mmCIF file of C-alpha atoms and ligand atoms in Angstrom:
data_model
loop_
_atom_site.group_PDB
_atom_site.id
_atom_site.type_symbol
_atom_site.label_atom_id
_atom_site.label_comp_id
_atom_site.label_asym_id
_atom_site.label_seq_id
_atom_site.Cartn_x
_atom_site.Cartn_y
_atom_site.Cartn_z
ATOM 1 C CA MET A 11 98.933 160.026 11.629
ATOM 2 C CA PRO A 12 97.886 163.528 13.318
ATOM 3 C CA ARG A 13 97.386 162.340 16.886
ATOM 4 C CA SER A 14 98.119 165.378 18.189
ATOM 5 C CA ILE A 15 95.166 167.022 16.633
ATOM 6 C CA GLU A 16 92.931 164.604 17.598
ATOM 7 C CA ARG A 17 93.904 164.572 21.437
ATOM 8 C CA ALA A 18 92.493 168.360 21.225
ATOM 9 C CA LEU A 19 88.972 166.794 20.549
ATOM 10 C CA PRO A 20 86.932 167.398 23.918
ATOM 11 C CA GLY A 21 85.177 164.282 24.028
ATOM 12 C CA VAL A 22 86.447 160.606 25.089
ATOM 13 C CA PHE A 23 86.311 157.945 22.214
ATOM 14 C CA ILE A 24 86.099 154.104 23.248
ATOM 15 C CA SER A 25 85.822 151.135 21.154
ATOM 16 C CA LEU A 26 84.991 147.556 22.129
ATOM 17 C CA GLU A 27 86.621 144.667 20.029
ATOM 18 C CA GLY A 28 86.742 141.013 19.981
ATOM 19 C CA CYS A 29 85.477 138.014 18.115
ATOM 20 C CA ASP A 30 81.596 137.229 17.555
ATOM 21 C CA GLY A 31 80.306 136.062 20.757
ATOM 22 C CA SER A 32 83.021 137.540 22.837
ATOM 23 C CA GLY A 33 80.376 139.855 24.564
ATOM 24 C CA LYS A 34 81.029 143.222 23.359
ATOM 25 C CA SER A 35 76.902 144.214 22.506
ATOM 26 C CA THR A 36 76.457 142.730 26.342
ATOM 27 C CA GLN A 37 79.126 144.974 27.626
ATOM 28 C CA LEU A 38 78.292 147.933 25.356
ATOM 29 C CA SER A 39 74.967 148.136 27.116
ATOM 30 C CA ARG A 40 76.088 147.662 30.616
ATOM 31 C CA LEU A 41 78.852 150.507 30.199
ATOM 32 C CA SER A 42 75.928 152.780 28.356
ATOM 33 C CA ARG A 43 73.964 152.225 31.571
ATOM 34 C CA LYS A 44 76.736 152.985 33.866
ATOM 35 C CA LEU A 45 77.773 156.008 32.096
ATOM 36 C CA GLY A 46 74.120 156.999 31.545
ATOM 37 C CA THR A 47 73.888 156.768 35.429
ATOM 38 C CA ALA A 48 77.153 158.684 35.929
ATOM 39 C CA GLY A 49 75.325 161.791 34.199
ATOM 40 C CA LEU A 50 77.390 161.226 30.964
ATOM 41 C CA ASN A 51 75.261 160.438 28.452
ATOM 42 C CA PRO A 52 77.181 158.495 26.022
ATOM 43 C CA LEU A 53 76.606 158.017 22.369
ATOM 44 C CA VAL A 54 76.294 154.285 21.654
ATOM 45 C CA THR A 55 77.094 153.075 18.347
ATOM 46 C CA ARG A 56 78.196 150.522 15.816
ATOM 47 C CA GLU A 57 80.296 149.561 12.895
ATOM 48 C CA PRO A 58 79.820 148.791 10.334
ATOM 49 C CA GLY A 59 76.630 150.836 10.362
ATOM 50 C CA GLY A 60 75.762 153.838 12.673
ATOM 51 C CA THR A 61 74.512 155.785 9.611
ATOM 52 C CA PRO A 62 71.959 154.822 7.157
ATOM 53 C CA PHE A 63 74.536 154.551 4.452
ATOM 54 C CA GLY A 64 76.487 152.296 6.653
ATOM 55 C CA GLU A 65 73.707 150.121 7.770
ATOM 56 C CA ARG A 66 73.062 149.398 3.921
ATOM 57 C CA ILE A 67 76.820 148.566 3.624
ATOM 58 C CA ARG A 68 76.661 146.484 6.740
ATOM 59 C CA GLN A 69 73.814 144.302 5.250
ATOM 60 C CA LEU A 70 76.083 143.985 1.898
ATOM 61 C CA LEU A 71 78.916 142.906 4.257
ATOM 62 C CA LEU A 72 77.073 140.494 6.527
ATOM 63 C CA ASP A 73 74.084 139.196 4.942
ATOM 64 C CA PRO A 74 74.721 135.565 4.700
ATOM 65 C CA ASP A 75 73.250 135.518 1.276
ATOM 66 C CA SER A 76 75.528 138.391 0.108
ATOM 67 C CA PRO A 77 77.852 137.639 -2.936
ATOM 68 C CA ASP A 78 81.000 136.329 -2.661
ATOM 69 C CA ARG A 79 83.747 139.020 -3.013
ATOM 70 C CA SER A 80 87.496 139.619 -2.764
ATOM 71 C CA ILE A 81 88.914 140.284 0.999
ATOM 72 C CA LEU A 82 90.315 143.474 -0.634
ATOM 73 C CA SER A 83 86.848 144.491 -2.116
ATOM 74 C CA GLU A 84 85.216 143.729 1.265
ATOM 75 C CA THR A 85 88.240 146.062 2.929
ATOM 76 C CA LEU A 86 87.206 149.033 0.844
ATOM 77 C CA LEU A 87 83.584 148.848 1.731
ATOM 78 C CA TYR A 88 84.458 148.650 5.390
ATOM 79 C CA ALA A 89 86.480 151.878 4.860
ATOM 80 C CA ALA A 90 83.605 153.570 3.049
ATOM 81 C CA ALA A 91 81.062 152.650 5.714
ATOM 82 C CA ARG A 92 83.930 153.746 8.193
ATOM 83 C CA CYS A 93 84.665 156.974 6.594
ATOM 84 C CA GLU A 94 80.569 158.130 6.718
ATOM 85 C CA PHE A 95 80.679 156.918 10.205
ATOM 86 C CA VAL A 96 83.385 158.953 11.361
ATOM 87 C CA SER A 97 82.399 162.303 9.690
ATOM 88 C CA LYS A 98 78.831 162.275 10.378
ATOM 89 C CA ILE A 99 78.485 160.587 13.854
ATOM 90 C CA VAL A 100 81.870 160.173 15.523
ATOM 91 C CA ARG A 101 83.664 163.299 15.204
ATOM 92 C CA PRO A 102 80.679 165.598 15.655
ATOM 93 C CA ALA A 103 80.089 163.847 19.130
ATOM 94 C CA LEU A 104 83.700 164.533 20.179
ATOM 95 C CA VAL A 105 83.696 167.879 19.338
ATOM 96 C CA GLN A 106 80.756 168.459 21.294
ATOM 97 C CA GLY A 107 82.639 166.720 24.111
ATOM 98 C CA ARG A 108 80.791 163.557 24.250
ATOM 99 C CA VAL A 109 81.565 160.157 25.223
ATOM 100 C CA VAL A 110 81.487 157.904 22.177
ATOM 101 C CA ILE A 111 81.283 153.960 22.669
ATOM 102 C CA THR A 112 81.445 152.054 19.489
ATOM 103 C CA GLU A 113 81.083 148.232 19.215
ATOM 104 C CA ARG A 114 83.966 147.789 16.671
ATOM 105 C CA TYR A 115 86.178 150.237 14.609
ATOM 106 C CA ALA A 116 89.019 150.249 12.453
ATOM 107 C CA ASP A 117 90.773 147.810 14.561
ATOM 108 C CA SER A 118 88.305 144.921 13.548
ATOM 109 C CA THR A 119 89.371 145.469 9.823
ATOM 110 C CA TRP A 120 93.037 145.502 10.723
ATOM 111 C CA VAL A 121 92.231 142.008 12.455
ATOM 112 C CA TYR A 122 89.554 140.402 10.297
ATOM 113 C CA GLN A 123 90.588 141.450 6.676
ATOM 114 C CA GLY A 124 94.486 142.003 7.679
ATOM 115 C CA TYR A 125 95.983 139.503 10.161
ATOM 116 C CA ALA A 126 93.432 136.853 9.484
ATOM 117 C CA GLY A 127 92.333 137.632 5.999
ATOM 118 C CA GLY A 128 95.890 138.348 4.497
ATOM 119 C CA VAL A 129 95.434 142.141 3.209
ATOM 120 C CA PRO A 130 98.648 143.624 3.978
ATOM 121 C CA LEU A 131 98.825 145.292 7.780
ATOM 122 C CA SER A 132 100.304 148.277 5.995
ATOM 123 C CA THR A 133 97.461 148.613 3.398
ATOM 124 C CA ILE A 134 95.084 148.508 5.999
ATOM 125 C CA GLU A 135 96.476 150.738 8.262
ATOM 126 C CA THR A 136 96.908 153.099 5.179
ATOM 127 C CA LEU A 137 92.908 152.741 4.474
ATOM 128 C CA ASN A 138 92.126 153.186 7.979
ATOM 129 C CA ALA A 139 94.177 156.238 8.310
ATOM 130 C CA ILE A 140 92.271 157.990 5.127
ATOM 131 C CA ALA A 141 88.898 156.684 6.331
ATOM 132 C CA THR A 142 89.276 158.014 9.756
ATOM 133 C CA GLY A 143 91.090 160.946 8.988
ATOM 134 C CA GLY A 144 93.378 159.407 11.669
ATOM 135 C CA LEU A 145 90.938 159.478 14.191
ATOM 136 C CA GLU A 146 92.220 156.538 16.853
ATOM 137 C CA PRO A 147 90.007 155.700 20.118
ATOM 138 C CA ASP A 148 91.437 156.799 23.287
ATOM 139 C CA LEU A 149 90.738 153.630 24.686
ATOM 140 C CA THR A 150 90.032 150.177 23.068
ATOM 141 C CA LEU A 151 88.640 147.268 25.198
ATOM 142 C CA VAL A 152 89.642 143.677 23.380
ATOM 143 C CA LEU A 153 87.568 141.000 25.007
ATOM 144 C CA ASP A 154 90.064 138.086 24.381
ATOM 145 C CA ILE A 155 88.337 134.565 24.115
ATOM 146 C CA GLY A 156 90.732 131.775 24.295
ATOM 147 C CA ARG A 157 89.101 128.969 22.441
ATOM 148 C CA GLN A 158 86.490 128.610 19.744
ATOM 149 C CA GLU A 159 84.011 126.161 21.957
ATOM 150 C CA VAL A 160 83.442 129.108 24.257
ATOM 151 C CA VAL A 161 81.979 131.231 21.539
ATOM 152 C CA ASP A 162 80.114 128.172 20.003
ATOM 153 C CA GLU A 163 78.485 127.598 22.973
ATOM 154 C CA ARG A 164 77.218 131.189 23.349
ATOM 155 C CA LEU A 165 76.115 131.291 19.463
ATOM 156 C CA ALA A 166 74.778 128.115 19.006
ATOM 157 C CA SER A 167 71.672 129.193 18.294
ATOM 158 C CA LYS A 168 72.494 132.011 16.456
ATOM 159 C CA ARG A 169 71.948 132.010 12.259
ATOM 160 C CA LYS A 170 75.857 133.015 11.359
ATOM 161 C CA ASP A 171 76.395 135.790 9.088
ATOM 162 C CA LYS A 172 78.762 136.099 6.141
ATOM 163 C CA ILE A 173 81.946 136.698 8.093
ATOM 164 C CA GLU A 174 81.075 134.156 11.021
ATOM 165 C CA SER A 175 80.181 131.381 8.464
ATOM 166 C CA ARG A 176 84.065 131.167 7.571
ATOM 167 C CA SER A 177 86.450 128.378 8.739
ATOM 168 C CA ASP A 178 87.630 127.634 12.227
ATOM 169 C CA GLU A 179 91.156 128.644 11.011
ATOM 170 C CA TYR A 180 90.069 131.921 10.140
ATOM 171 C CA HIS A 181 88.595 132.513 13.616
ATOM 172 C CA GLN A 182 91.459 131.138 15.405
ATOM 173 C CA LYS A 183 93.618 133.696 13.409
ATOM 174 C CA VAL A 184 91.087 136.312 14.387
ATOM 175 C CA ARG A 185 91.569 135.494 18.291
ATOM 176 C CA GLU A 186 95.244 135.708 17.625
ATOM 177 C CA GLY A 187 94.976 138.770 15.936
ATOM 178 C CA TYR A 188 93.335 140.633 18.693
ATOM 179 C CA ARG A 189 96.183 139.717 21.100
ATOM 180 C CA GLU A 190 98.696 140.712 18.445
ATOM 181 C CA LEU A 191 96.769 144.394 18.323
ATOM 182 C CA ALA A 192 97.302 144.646 21.747
ATOM 183 C CA LYS A 193 101.073 144.216 21.533
ATOM 184 C CA ARG A 194 101.306 146.526 18.521
ATOM 185 C CA PHE A 195 99.310 149.265 19.928
ATOM 186 C CA PRO A 196 99.602 149.097 23.953
ATOM 187 C CA HIS A 197 99.589 152.958 24.399
ATOM 188 C CA ARG A 198 95.266 152.549 23.886
ATOM 189 C CA VAL A 199 94.272 148.758 23.575
ATOM 190 C CA VAL A 200 93.613 146.723 27.085
ATOM 191 C CA CYS A 201 92.885 142.740 26.578
ATOM 192 C CA ILE A 202 90.095 141.631 29.016
ATOM 193 C CA ASP A 203 89.306 137.829 29.493
ATOM 194 C CA GLY A 204 86.035 137.684 27.682
ATOM 195 C CA GLY A 205 85.521 134.323 29.106
ATOM 196 C CA LEU A 206 85.344 135.425 32.624
ATOM 197 C CA ASP A 207 81.756 135.895 34.397
ATOM 198 C CA VAL A 208 79.532 139.117 32.694
ATOM 199 C CA CYS A 209 79.912 140.913 36.241
ATOM 200 C CA VAL A 210 83.701 140.390 36.500
ATOM 201 C CA VAL A 211 84.100 141.625 32.691
ATOM 202 C CA GLU A 212 81.994 144.520 33.424
ATOM 203 C CA ALA A 213 83.833 145.198 36.598
ATOM 204 C CA MET A 214 87.242 145.163 34.551
ATOM 205 C CA ILE A 215 85.859 147.614 31.985
ATOM 206 C CA TRP A 216 84.683 149.954 34.515
ATOM 207 C CA LYS A 217 87.943 150.341 35.910
ATOM 208 C CA GLU A 218 89.468 150.953 32.388
ATOM 209 C CA VAL A 219 87.109 153.497 31.399
ATOM 210 C CA VAL A 220 86.987 155.376 34.828
ATOM 211 C CA ASN A 221 90.939 155.507 34.280
ATOM 212 C CA ILE A 222 90.909 157.024 30.584
ATOM 213 C CA LEU A 223 88.048 159.496 31.716
ATOM 214 C CA SER A 224 89.820 160.871 34.704
ATOM 215 C CA LYS A 225 92.923 161.405 32.349
ATOM 216 C CA LYS A 226 90.864 163.400 29.982
ATOM 217 C CA GLY A 227 89.382 165.652 32.898
ATOM 218 C CA TYR A 228 86.422 163.993 34.268
ATOM 219 C CA ASP A 229 86.003 163.954 37.880
ATOM 220 C CA PHE A 230 85.258 160.489 39.352
ATOM 221 C CA THR A 231 85.876 161.046 42.659
ATOM 222 C CA ASP A 232 82.135 161.887 43.842
ATOM 223 C CA GLU A 233 78.547 160.961 42.818
ATOM 224 C CA LYS A 234 78.153 163.876 40.558
ATOM 225 C CA ARG A 235 80.977 162.905 38.301
ATOM 226 C CA GLY A 236 80.713 166.185 36.675
ATOM 227 C CA ARG A 237 83.180 167.508 34.129
ATOM 228 C CA GLU A 238 85.845 169.475 35.654
ATOM 229 C CA SER A 239 88.079 170.775 33.199
ATOM 230 C CA LEU A 240 86.090 171.338 30.056
HETATM 231 N N1 ADP B 12 80.964 137.000 30.129
HETATM 232 C C1 ADP B 12 80.168 136.074 29.430
HETATM 233 N N2 ADP B 12 79.797 134.721 30.179
HETATM 234 C C2 ADP B 12 78.704 134.128 29.208
HETATM 235 N N3 ADP B 12 78.003 134.270 28.418
HETATM 236 C C3 ADP B 12 78.257 135.553 27.724
HETATM 237 C C4 ADP B 12 79.127 136.582 28.517
HETATM 238 N N4 ADP B 12 78.844 137.767 27.719
HETATM 239 C C5 ADP B 12 78.106 137.541 26.752
HETATM 240 N N5 ADP B 12 77.581 136.355 26.642
HETATM 241 C C6 ADP B 12 76.262 135.782 25.972
HETATM 242 O O1 ADP B 12 76.951 135.368 24.760
HETATM 243 C C7 ADP B 12 76.283 135.612 23.680
HETATM 244 C C8 ADP B 12 76.857 136.503 22.715
HETATM 245 O O2 ADP B 12 77.141 137.636 23.603
HETATM 246 P P1 ADP B 12 77.308 139.249 22.803
HETATM 247 O O3 ADP B 12 77.509 140.491 23.639
HETATM 248 O O4 ADP B 12 76.059 139.363 21.649
HETATM 249 O O5 ADP B 12 78.516 138.934 21.733
HETATM 250 P P2 ADP B 12 79.165 140.110 20.571
HETATM 251 O O6 ADP B 12 78.590 141.169 20.686
HETATM 252 O O7 ADP B 12 80.428 140.082 21.007
HETATM 253 O O8 ADP B 12 78.985 139.164 19.276
HETATM 254 C C9 ADP B 12 74.813 136.260 24.173
HETATM 255 O O9 ADP B 12 74.132 135.450 24.435
HETATM 256 C C10 ADP B 12 75.381 136.709 25.865
HETATM 257 O O10 ADP B 12 74.356 136.796 26.724
HETATM 258 MG MG1 MG B 13 77.381 142.309 19.153
#
């Protein structure tokens, strides 16, 4: 994995992860607003999707009426969408020095198709490395949810997509998988309790984001929050 090459990219890449209903979209929009106020003009995007091709694949993967497929075929489709997403959206923005925030990225496949779905994790890691060219987030925020009831309540009125419609056992494995992910990749993954109050979660996320931006050379000590070293 060419991490040292990726570290040379001037931008900052942040992913939000967690099960459906964990609060990713809610927090993405709050974080984006805060970064905007700080003058950082973030690129906000999502996976699968982010490109016209990726949005078509998203529909194929998530539409409740989409035909059944094997978990490996599903994995390969995610990889195709991701390849497009990284080369057309994420990498160019990072090269320009922008902050990129994405709702879901390669870790979702690690958890949903790998840990919970049964595709060997080594296969997933190889495919992710090919699809992304080795591009890892600088920071991955996992919104951790302890119990299915929390999300059932939050998503009660939502029509379930193809993956949300899977069994409770599958979703239990997804939640476990995110905790395992944090254990395996502690250098970039931070677990935050997604069951807490929205504003509390927002503050916890902000603390981690300020930390990574400071490490990457942004000055957060004054209101201008300009970039010092780039
Ligand atoms: N911390 C929270 N506490 C209570 N409800 C929340 C919280 N975060 C999000 N929600 C609500 O839960 C639902 C799903 O949130 P959303 O951000 O769409 O999750 P995701 O993008 O992870 O699927 C929304 O109705 C949202 O308002
Ligand atoms: Mg969402």
